[in-house]
mmCIF file of C-alpha atoms in Angstrom:
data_model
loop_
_atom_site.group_PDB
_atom_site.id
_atom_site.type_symbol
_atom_site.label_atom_id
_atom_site.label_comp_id
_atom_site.label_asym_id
_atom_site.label_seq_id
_atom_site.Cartn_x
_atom_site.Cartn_y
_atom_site.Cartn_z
ATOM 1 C CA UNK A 25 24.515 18.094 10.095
ATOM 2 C CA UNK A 26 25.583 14.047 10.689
ATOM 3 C CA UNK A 27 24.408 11.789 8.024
ATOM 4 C CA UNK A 28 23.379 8.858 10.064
ATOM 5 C CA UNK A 29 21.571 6.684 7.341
ATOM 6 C CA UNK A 30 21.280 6.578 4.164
ATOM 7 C CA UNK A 31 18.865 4.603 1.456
ATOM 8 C CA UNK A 32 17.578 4.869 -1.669
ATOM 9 C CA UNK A 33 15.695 8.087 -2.538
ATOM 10 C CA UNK A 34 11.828 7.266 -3.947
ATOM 11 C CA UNK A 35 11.898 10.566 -5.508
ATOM 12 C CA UNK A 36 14.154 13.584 -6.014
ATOM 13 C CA UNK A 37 12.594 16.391 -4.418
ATOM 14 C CA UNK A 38 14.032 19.870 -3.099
ATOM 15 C CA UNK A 39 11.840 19.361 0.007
ATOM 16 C CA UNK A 40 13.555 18.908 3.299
ATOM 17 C CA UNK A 41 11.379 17.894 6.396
ATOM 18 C CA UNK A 42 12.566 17.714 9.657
ATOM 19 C CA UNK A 43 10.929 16.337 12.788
ATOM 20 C CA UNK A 44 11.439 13.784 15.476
ATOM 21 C CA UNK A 45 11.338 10.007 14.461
ATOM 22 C CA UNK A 46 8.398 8.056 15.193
ATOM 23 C CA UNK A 47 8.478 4.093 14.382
ATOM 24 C CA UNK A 48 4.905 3.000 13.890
ATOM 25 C CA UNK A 49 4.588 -0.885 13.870
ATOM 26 C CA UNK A 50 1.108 -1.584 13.214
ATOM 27 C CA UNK A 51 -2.197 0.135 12.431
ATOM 28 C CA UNK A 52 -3.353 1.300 15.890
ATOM 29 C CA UNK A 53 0.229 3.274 15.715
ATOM 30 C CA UNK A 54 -0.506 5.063 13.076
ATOM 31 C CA UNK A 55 -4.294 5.731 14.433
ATOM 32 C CA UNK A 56 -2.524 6.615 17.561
ATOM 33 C CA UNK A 57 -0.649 9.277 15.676
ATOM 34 C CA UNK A 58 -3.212 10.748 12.870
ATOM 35 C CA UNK A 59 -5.354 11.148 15.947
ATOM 36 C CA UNK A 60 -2.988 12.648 18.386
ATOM 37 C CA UNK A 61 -2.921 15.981 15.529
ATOM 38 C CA UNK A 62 0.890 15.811 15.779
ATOM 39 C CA UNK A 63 1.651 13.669 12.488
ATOM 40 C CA UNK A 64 3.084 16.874 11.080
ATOM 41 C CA UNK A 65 5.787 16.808 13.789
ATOM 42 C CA UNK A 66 7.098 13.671 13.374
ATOM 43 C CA UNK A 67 9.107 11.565 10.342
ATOM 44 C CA UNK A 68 8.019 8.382 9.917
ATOM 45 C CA UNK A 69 10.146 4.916 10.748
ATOM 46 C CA UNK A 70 8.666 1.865 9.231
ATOM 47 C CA UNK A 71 10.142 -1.317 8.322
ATOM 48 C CA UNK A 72 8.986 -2.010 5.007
ATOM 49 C CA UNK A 73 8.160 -0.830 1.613
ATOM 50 C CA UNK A 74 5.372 -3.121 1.842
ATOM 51 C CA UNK A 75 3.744 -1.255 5.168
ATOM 52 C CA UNK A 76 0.943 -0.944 3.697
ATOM 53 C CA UNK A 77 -1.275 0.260 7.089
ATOM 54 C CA UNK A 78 0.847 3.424 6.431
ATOM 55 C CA UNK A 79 -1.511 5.021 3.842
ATOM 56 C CA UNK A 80 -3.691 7.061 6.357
ATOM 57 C CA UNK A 81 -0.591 8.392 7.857
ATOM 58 C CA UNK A 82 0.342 9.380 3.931
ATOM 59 C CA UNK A 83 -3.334 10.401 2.978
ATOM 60 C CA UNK A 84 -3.575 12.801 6.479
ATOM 61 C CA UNK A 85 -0.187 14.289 4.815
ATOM 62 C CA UNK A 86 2.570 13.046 6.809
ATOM 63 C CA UNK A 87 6.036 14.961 6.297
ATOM 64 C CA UNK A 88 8.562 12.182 5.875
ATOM 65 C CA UNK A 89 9.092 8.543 5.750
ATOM 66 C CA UNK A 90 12.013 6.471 6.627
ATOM 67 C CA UNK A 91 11.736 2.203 5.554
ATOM 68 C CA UNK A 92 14.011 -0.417 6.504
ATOM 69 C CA UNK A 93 13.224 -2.426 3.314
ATOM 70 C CA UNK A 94 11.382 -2.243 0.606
ATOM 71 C CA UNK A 95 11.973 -0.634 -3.266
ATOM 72 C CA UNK A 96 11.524 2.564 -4.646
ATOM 73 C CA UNK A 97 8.752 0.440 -7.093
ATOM 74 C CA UNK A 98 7.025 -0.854 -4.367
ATOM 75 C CA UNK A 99 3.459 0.296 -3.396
ATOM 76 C CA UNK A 100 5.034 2.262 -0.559
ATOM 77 C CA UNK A 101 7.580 4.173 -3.066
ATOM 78 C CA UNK A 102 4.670 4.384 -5.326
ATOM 79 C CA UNK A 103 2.503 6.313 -2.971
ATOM 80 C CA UNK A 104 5.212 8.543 -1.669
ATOM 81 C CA UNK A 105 5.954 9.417 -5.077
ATOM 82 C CA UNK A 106 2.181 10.323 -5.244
ATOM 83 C CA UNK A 107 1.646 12.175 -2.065
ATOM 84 C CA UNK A 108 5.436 14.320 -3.086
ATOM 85 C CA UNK A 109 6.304 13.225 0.223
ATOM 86 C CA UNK A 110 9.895 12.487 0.619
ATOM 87 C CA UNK A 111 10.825 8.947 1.222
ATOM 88 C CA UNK A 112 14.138 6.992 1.781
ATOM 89 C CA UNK A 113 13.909 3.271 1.212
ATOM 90 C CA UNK A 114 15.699 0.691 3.081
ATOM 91 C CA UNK A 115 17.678 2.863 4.817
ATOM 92 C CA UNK A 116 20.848 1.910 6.757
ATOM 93 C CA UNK A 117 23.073 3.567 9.496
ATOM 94 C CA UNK A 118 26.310 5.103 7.691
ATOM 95 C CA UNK A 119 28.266 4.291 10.736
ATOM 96 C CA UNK A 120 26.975 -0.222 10.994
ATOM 97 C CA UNK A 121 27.950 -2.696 8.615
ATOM 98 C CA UNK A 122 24.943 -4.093 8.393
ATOM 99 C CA UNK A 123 22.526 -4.112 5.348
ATOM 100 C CA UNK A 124 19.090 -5.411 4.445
ATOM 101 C CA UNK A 125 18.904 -8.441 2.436
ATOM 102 C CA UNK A 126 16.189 -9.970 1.270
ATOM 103 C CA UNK A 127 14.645 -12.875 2.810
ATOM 104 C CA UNK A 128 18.047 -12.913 4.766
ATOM 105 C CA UNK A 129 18.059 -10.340 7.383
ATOM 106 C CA UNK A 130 16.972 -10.960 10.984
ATOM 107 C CA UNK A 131 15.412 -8.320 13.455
ATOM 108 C CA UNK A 132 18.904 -7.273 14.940
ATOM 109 C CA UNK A 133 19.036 -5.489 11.921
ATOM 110 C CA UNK A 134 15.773 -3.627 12.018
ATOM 111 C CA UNK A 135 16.585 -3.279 15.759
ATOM 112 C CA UNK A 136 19.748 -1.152 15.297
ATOM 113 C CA UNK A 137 18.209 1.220 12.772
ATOM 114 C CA UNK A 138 15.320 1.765 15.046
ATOM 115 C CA UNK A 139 17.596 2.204 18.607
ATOM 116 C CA UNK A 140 19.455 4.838 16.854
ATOM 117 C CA UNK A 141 16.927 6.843 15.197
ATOM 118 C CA UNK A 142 13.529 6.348 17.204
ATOM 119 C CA UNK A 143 13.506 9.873 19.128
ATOM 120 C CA UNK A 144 15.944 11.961 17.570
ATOM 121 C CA UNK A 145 15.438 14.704 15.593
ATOM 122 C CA UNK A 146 16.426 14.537 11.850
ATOM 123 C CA UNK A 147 15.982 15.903 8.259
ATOM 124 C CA UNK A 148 15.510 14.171 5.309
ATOM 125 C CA UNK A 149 17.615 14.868 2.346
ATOM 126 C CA UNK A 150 16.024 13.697 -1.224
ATOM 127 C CA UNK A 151 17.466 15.937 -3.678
ATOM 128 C CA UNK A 152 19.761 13.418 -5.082
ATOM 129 C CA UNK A 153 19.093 11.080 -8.117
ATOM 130 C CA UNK A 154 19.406 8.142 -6.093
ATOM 131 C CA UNK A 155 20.886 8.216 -2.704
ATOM 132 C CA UNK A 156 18.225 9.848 0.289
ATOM 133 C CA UNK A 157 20.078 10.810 3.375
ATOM 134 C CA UNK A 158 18.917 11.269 6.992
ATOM 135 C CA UNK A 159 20.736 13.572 8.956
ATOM 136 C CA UNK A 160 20.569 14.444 12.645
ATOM 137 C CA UNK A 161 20.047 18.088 13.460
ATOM 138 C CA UNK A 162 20.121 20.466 16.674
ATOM 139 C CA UNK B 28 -5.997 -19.507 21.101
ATOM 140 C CA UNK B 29 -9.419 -19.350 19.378
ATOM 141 C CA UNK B 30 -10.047 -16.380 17.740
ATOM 142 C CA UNK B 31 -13.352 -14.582 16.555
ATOM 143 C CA UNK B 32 -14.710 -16.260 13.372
ATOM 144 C CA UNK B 33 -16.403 -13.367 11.658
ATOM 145 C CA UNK B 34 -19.651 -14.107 9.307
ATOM 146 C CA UNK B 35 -19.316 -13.401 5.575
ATOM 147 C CA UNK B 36 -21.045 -9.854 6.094
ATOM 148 C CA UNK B 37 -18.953 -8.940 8.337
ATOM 149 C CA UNK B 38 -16.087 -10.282 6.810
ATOM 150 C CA UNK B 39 -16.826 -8.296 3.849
ATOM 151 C CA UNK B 40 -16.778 -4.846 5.620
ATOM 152 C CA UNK B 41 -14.039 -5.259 7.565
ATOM 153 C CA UNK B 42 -12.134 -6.803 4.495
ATOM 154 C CA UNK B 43 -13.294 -3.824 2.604
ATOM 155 C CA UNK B 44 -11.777 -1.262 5.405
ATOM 156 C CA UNK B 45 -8.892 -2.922 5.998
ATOM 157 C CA UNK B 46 -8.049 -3.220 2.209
ATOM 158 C CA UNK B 47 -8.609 0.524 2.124
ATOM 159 C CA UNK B 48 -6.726 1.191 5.062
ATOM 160 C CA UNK B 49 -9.735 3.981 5.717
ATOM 161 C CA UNK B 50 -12.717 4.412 4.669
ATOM 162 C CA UNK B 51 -16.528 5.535 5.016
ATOM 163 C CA UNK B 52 -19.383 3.648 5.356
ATOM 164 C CA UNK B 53 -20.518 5.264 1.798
ATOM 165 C CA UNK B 54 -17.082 4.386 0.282
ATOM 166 C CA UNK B 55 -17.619 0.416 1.685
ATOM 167 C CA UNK B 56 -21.174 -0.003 0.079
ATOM 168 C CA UNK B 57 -20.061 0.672 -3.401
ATOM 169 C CA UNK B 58 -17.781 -2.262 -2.875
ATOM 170 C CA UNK B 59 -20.100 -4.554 -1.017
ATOM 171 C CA UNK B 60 -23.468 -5.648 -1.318
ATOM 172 C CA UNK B 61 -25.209 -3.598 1.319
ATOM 173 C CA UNK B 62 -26.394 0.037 2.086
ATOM 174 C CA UNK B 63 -24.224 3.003 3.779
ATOM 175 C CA UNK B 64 -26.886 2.475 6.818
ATOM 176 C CA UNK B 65 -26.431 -1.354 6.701
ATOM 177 C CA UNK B 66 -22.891 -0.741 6.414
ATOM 178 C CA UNK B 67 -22.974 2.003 9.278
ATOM 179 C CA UNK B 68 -24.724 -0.534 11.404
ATOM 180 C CA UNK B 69 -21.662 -2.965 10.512
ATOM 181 C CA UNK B 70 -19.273 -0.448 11.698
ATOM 182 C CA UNK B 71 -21.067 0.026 14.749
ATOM 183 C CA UNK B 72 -20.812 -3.756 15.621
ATOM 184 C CA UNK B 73 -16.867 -4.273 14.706
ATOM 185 C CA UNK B 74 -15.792 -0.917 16.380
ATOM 186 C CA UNK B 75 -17.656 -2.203 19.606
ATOM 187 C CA UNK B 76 -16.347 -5.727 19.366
ATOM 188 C CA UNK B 77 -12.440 -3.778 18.829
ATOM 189 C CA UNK B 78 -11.852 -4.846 14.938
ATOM 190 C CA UNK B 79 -12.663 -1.096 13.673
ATOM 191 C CA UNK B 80 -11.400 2.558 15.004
ATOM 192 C CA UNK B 81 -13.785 5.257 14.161
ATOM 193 C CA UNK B 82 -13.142 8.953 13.408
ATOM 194 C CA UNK B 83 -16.094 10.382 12.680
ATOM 195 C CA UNK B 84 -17.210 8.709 9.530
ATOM 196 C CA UNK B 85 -14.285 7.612 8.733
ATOM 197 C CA UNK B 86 -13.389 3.627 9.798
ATOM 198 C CA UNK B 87 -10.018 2.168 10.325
ATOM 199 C CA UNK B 88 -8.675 -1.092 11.106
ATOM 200 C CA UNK B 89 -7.105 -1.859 14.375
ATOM 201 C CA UNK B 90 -4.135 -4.729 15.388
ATOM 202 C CA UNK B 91 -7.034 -6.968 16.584
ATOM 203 C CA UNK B 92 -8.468 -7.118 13.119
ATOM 204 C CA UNK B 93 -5.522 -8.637 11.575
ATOM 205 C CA UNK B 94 -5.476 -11.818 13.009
ATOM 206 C CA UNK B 95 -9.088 -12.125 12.496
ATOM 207 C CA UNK B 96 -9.186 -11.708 9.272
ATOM 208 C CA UNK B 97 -6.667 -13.840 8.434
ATOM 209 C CA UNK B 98 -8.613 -16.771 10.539
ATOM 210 C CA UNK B 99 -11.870 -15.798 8.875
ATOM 211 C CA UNK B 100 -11.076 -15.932 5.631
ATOM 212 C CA UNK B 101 -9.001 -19.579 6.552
ATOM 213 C CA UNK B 102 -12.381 -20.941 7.503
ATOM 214 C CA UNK B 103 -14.312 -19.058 4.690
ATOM 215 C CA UNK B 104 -11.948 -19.320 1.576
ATOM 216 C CA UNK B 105 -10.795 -23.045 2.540
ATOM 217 C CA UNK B 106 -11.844 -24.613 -0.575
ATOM 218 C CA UNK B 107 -10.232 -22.018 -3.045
ATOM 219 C CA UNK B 108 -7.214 -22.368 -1.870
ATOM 220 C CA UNK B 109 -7.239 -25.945 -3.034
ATOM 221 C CA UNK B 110 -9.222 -25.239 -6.641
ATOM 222 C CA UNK B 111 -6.795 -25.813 -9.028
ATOM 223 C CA UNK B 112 -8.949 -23.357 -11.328
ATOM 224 C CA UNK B 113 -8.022 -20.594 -9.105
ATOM 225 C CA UNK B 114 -4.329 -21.456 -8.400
ATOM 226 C CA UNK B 115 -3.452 -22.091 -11.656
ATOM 227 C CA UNK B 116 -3.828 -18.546 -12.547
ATOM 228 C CA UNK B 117 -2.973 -17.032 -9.364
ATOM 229 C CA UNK B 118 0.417 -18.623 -9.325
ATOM 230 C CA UNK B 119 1.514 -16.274 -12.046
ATOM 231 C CA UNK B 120 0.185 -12.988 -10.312
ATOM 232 C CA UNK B 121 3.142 -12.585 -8.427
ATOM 233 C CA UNK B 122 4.676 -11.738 -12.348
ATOM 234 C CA UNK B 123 2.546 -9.433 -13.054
ATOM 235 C CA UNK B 124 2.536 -7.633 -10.286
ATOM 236 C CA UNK B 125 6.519 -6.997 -10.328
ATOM 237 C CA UNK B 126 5.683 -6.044 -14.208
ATOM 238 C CA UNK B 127 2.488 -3.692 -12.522
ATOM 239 C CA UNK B 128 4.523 -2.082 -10.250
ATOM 240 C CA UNK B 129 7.324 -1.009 -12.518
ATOM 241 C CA UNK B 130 5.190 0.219 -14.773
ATOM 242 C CA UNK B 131 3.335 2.607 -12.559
ATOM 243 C CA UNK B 132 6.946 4.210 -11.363
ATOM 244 C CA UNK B 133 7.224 4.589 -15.148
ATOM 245 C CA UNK B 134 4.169 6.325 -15.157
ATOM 246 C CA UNK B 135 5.283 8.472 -12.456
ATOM 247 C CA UNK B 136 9.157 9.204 -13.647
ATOM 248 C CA UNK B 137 10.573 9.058 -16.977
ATOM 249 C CA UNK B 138 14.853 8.181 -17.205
ATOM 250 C CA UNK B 139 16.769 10.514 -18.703
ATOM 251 C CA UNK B 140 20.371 10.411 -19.282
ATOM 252 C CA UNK B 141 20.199 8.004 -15.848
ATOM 253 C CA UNK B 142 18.338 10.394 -14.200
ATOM 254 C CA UNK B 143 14.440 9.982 -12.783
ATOM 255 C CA UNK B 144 12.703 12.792 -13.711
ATOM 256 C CA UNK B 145 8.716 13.491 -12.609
ATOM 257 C CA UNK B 146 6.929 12.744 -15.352
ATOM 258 C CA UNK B 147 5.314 16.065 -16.488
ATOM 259 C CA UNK B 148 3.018 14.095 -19.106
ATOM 260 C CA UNK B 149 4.169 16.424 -21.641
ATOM 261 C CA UNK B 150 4.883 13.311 -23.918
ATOM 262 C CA UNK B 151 1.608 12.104 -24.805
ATOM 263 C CA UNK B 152 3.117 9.724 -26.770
ATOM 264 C CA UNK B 153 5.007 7.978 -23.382
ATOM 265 C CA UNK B 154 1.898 8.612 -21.870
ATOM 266 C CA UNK B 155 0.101 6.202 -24.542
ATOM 267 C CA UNK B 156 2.810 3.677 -24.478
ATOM 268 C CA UNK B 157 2.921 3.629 -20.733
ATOM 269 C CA UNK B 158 -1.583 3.017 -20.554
ATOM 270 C CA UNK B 159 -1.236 0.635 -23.447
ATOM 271 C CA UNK B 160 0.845 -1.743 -21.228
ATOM 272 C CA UNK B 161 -1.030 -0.833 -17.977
ATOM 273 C CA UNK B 162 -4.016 -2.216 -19.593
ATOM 274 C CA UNK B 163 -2.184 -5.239 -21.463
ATOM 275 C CA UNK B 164 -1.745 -6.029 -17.555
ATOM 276 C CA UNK B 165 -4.822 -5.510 -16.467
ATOM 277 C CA UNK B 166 -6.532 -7.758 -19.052
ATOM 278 C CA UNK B 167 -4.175 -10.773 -18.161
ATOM 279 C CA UNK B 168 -5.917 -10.301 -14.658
ATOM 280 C CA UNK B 169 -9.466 -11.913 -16.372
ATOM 281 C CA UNK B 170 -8.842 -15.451 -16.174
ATOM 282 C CA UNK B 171 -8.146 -14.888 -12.163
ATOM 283 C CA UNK B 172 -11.152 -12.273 -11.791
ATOM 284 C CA UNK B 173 -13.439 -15.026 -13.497
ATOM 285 C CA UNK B 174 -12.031 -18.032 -11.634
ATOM 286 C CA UNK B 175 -12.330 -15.403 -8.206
ATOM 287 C CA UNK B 176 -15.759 -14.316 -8.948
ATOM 288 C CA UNK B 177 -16.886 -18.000 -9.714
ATOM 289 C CA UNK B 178 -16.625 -19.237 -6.072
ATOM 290 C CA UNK B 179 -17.406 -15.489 -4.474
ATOM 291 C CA UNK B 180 -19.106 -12.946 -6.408
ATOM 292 C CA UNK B 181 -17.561 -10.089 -4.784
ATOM 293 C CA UNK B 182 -14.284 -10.582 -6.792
ATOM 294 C CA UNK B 183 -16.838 -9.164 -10.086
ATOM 295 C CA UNK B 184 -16.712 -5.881 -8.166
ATOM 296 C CA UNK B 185 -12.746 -5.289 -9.586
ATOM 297 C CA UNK B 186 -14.113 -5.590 -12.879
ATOM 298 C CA UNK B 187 -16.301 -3.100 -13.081
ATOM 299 C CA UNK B 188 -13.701 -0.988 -11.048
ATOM 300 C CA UNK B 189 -10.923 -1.403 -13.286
ATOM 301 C CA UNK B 190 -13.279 -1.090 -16.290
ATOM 302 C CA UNK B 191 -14.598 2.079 -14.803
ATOM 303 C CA UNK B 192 -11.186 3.548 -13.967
ATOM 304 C CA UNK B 193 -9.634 2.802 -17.553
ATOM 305 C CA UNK B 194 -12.503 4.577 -19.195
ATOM 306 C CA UNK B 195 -11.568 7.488 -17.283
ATOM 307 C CA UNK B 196 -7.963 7.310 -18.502
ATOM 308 C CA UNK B 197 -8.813 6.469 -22.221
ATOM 309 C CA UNK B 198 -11.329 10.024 -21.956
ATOM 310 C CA UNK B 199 -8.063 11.856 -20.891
ATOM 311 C CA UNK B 200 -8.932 12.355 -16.790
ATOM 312 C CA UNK B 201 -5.083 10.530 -16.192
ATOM 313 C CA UNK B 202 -5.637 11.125 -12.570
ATOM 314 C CA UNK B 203 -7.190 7.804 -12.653
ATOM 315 C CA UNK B 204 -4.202 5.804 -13.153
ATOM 316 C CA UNK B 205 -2.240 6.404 -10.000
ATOM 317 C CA UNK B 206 -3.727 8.794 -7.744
ATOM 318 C CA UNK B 207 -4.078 7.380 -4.393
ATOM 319 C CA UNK B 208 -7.484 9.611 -3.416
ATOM 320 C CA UNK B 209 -9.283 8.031 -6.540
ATOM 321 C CA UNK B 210 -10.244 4.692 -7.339
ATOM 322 C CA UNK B 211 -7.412 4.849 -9.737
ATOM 323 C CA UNK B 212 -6.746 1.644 -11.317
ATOM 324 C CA UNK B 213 -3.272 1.571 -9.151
ATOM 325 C CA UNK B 214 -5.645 1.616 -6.443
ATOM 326 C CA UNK B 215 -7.912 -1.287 -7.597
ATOM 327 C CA UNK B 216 -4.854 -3.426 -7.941
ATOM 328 C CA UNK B 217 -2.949 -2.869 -4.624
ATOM 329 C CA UNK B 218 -6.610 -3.673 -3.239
ATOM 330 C CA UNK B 219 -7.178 -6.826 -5.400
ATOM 331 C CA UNK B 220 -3.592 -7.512 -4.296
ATOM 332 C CA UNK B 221 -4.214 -7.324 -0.379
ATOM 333 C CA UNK B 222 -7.299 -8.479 -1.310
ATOM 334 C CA UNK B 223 -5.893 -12.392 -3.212
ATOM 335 C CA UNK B 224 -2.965 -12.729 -0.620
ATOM 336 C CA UNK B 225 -5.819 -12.935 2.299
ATOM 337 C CA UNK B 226 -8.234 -14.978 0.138
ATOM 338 C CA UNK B 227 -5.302 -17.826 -0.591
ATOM 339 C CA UNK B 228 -3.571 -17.435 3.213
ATOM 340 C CA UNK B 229 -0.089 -16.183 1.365
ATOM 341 C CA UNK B 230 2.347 -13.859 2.328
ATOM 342 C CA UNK B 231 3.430 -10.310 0.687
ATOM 343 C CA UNK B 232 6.859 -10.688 -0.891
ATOM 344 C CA UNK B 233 9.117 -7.909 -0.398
#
């Protein structure tokens, strides 16, 4: 399997979920996708660690979740941790120079991640103390 | 573009929901002064006027809500966010917070040797260390509770949460310090949170 981003890892965790990456944007994504009874078949894209419209998606026991910034101590990380579902934070693609900063990154950034991983099918890797990797698969 | 200025009732449910994320009717009254079927009714009104998405009993906010909010509680909270008595305090929530939320991963993970490990809560002693400073924080939320509550009495409600939550702890059900289906005391905060950041018109840090 390619690693194609990488973050940090909100938990270790032996679990590895695979499914097709789904970027939800705002609440009526996420009620889009807790009621279309497919939330198990997707791993989640989000942008922040502060998402916070993400919790019914967590509560209704989504499988993964990918941010594009945020901490492992943030209320997002927090509630991953909670729900033992894996998480990698502020992910970036292994193969673009570009990284989140914060309060200094513009939406090209959040753009790139999404283009290249909105549709494909990946697995999450958490098992390691502090690295999470997202790997494409088939 | 004008946008739908909600009344304080109805400001208070769909606050309620949206600080929730989801929610019942049953779940909304404990938080607001009304009845389930008063808050029912309430549902009824802001799912058919596109502010709530219902799934059975459950509510949830939609996009349209958002922006609503926000303008309602412009026009509603107007003069707190110029008290002095309230941002005096609130300007040093942000500190807290960072403290809050690094104390609830310690909660959940203990380092050793540089590694996170789950917290098994075999150590009662962590354990005690770890409540003892989740409650120091939670006391140095009272001067901004009281100043809150003084100009809307709803803010009282996160006393008596956080009270009620902490007694749970301190008789040994720990559930009630981070689990997300509870109204764990992490739960009370990332509520009161949302809850200030509408209230004074800022904006989440990252």
């Amino acid at each position: 399997m390619q690693v194609v981003a990488e973050g940090f890892n909100a938990f270790e965790t032996q679990k590895t979920p695979q499914g097709e990456v789904k970027y939800l944007g705002s609440p009526q994504d996420v009620i889009d996708v807790v009621q279309s009874g497919k939330l198990q078949e997707y791993i989640l894209l989000v942008r922040g660690g502060t998402t916070t419209f993400l919790t019914p998606a967590l509560t209704m026991g989504a499988l993964g979740v990918i941010t594009m910034s945020g901490a492992p101590e943030s209320h997002l990380g927090i509630l991953s941790r909670e729900f033992q579902i894996p998480c990698v934070m502020t992910a970036y693609l292994t193969e673009s120079d570009s990284r989140y900063v914060v309060g200094n990154t513009d939406d090209s950034h959040f753009d790139e991640i999404a283009q290249s991983l909105i549709g494909k099918t990946v697995q999450l890797n958490c098992d390691d103390a502090e690295v999470g990797r997202v790997s494409l698969i088939g | 573009m004008t946008q739908t200025l909600l009344d304080k009732r109805l400001y208070d449910v769909l606050n309620a929901v949206a600080l929730k994320k989801m929610a019942t009717a049953a779940a909304v009254s404990e938080i607001v002064d009304l009845g389930t079927d008063q808050v029912r009714e309430i549902f009824a009104e802001l799912a058919h006027s596109d502010l709530l998405a219902l799934m059975g009993e459950t509510a949830l906010p939609t996009d349209a809500s958002g922006p609503v909010l926000v303008d309602s509680a412009a026009a509603i909270y107007g003069p707190i966010r110029d008290d002095p008595s309230v941002l005096q305090v609130a300007d040093k929530f942000e500190d807290v917070n960072s403290r809050f939320l690094r104390t609830m991963s310690a909660w959940q993970q203990i380092e050793v040797g540089g590694r996170k490990l789950a917290n098994d809560h075999s150590d009662s002693a962590y354990d005690a260390k770890v409540i003892s400073t989740i409650e120091r924080l939670v006391s140095r939320l009272e001067g901004l509770l009281e100043a809150l509550s003084e100009k809307d009495a709803r803010f009282r409600t996160y006393v008596g949460r956080f009270e009620r939550s902490l007694e749970k702890v301190d008789a040994g059900d720990i559930a009630f310090v981070s689990d997300p289906t509870k109204d764990s005391v992490h739960n009370v905060w990332f509520e009161f949170h949302e809850d200030l950041l509408r209230t004074l018109g800022r904006a989440r840090k990252e």
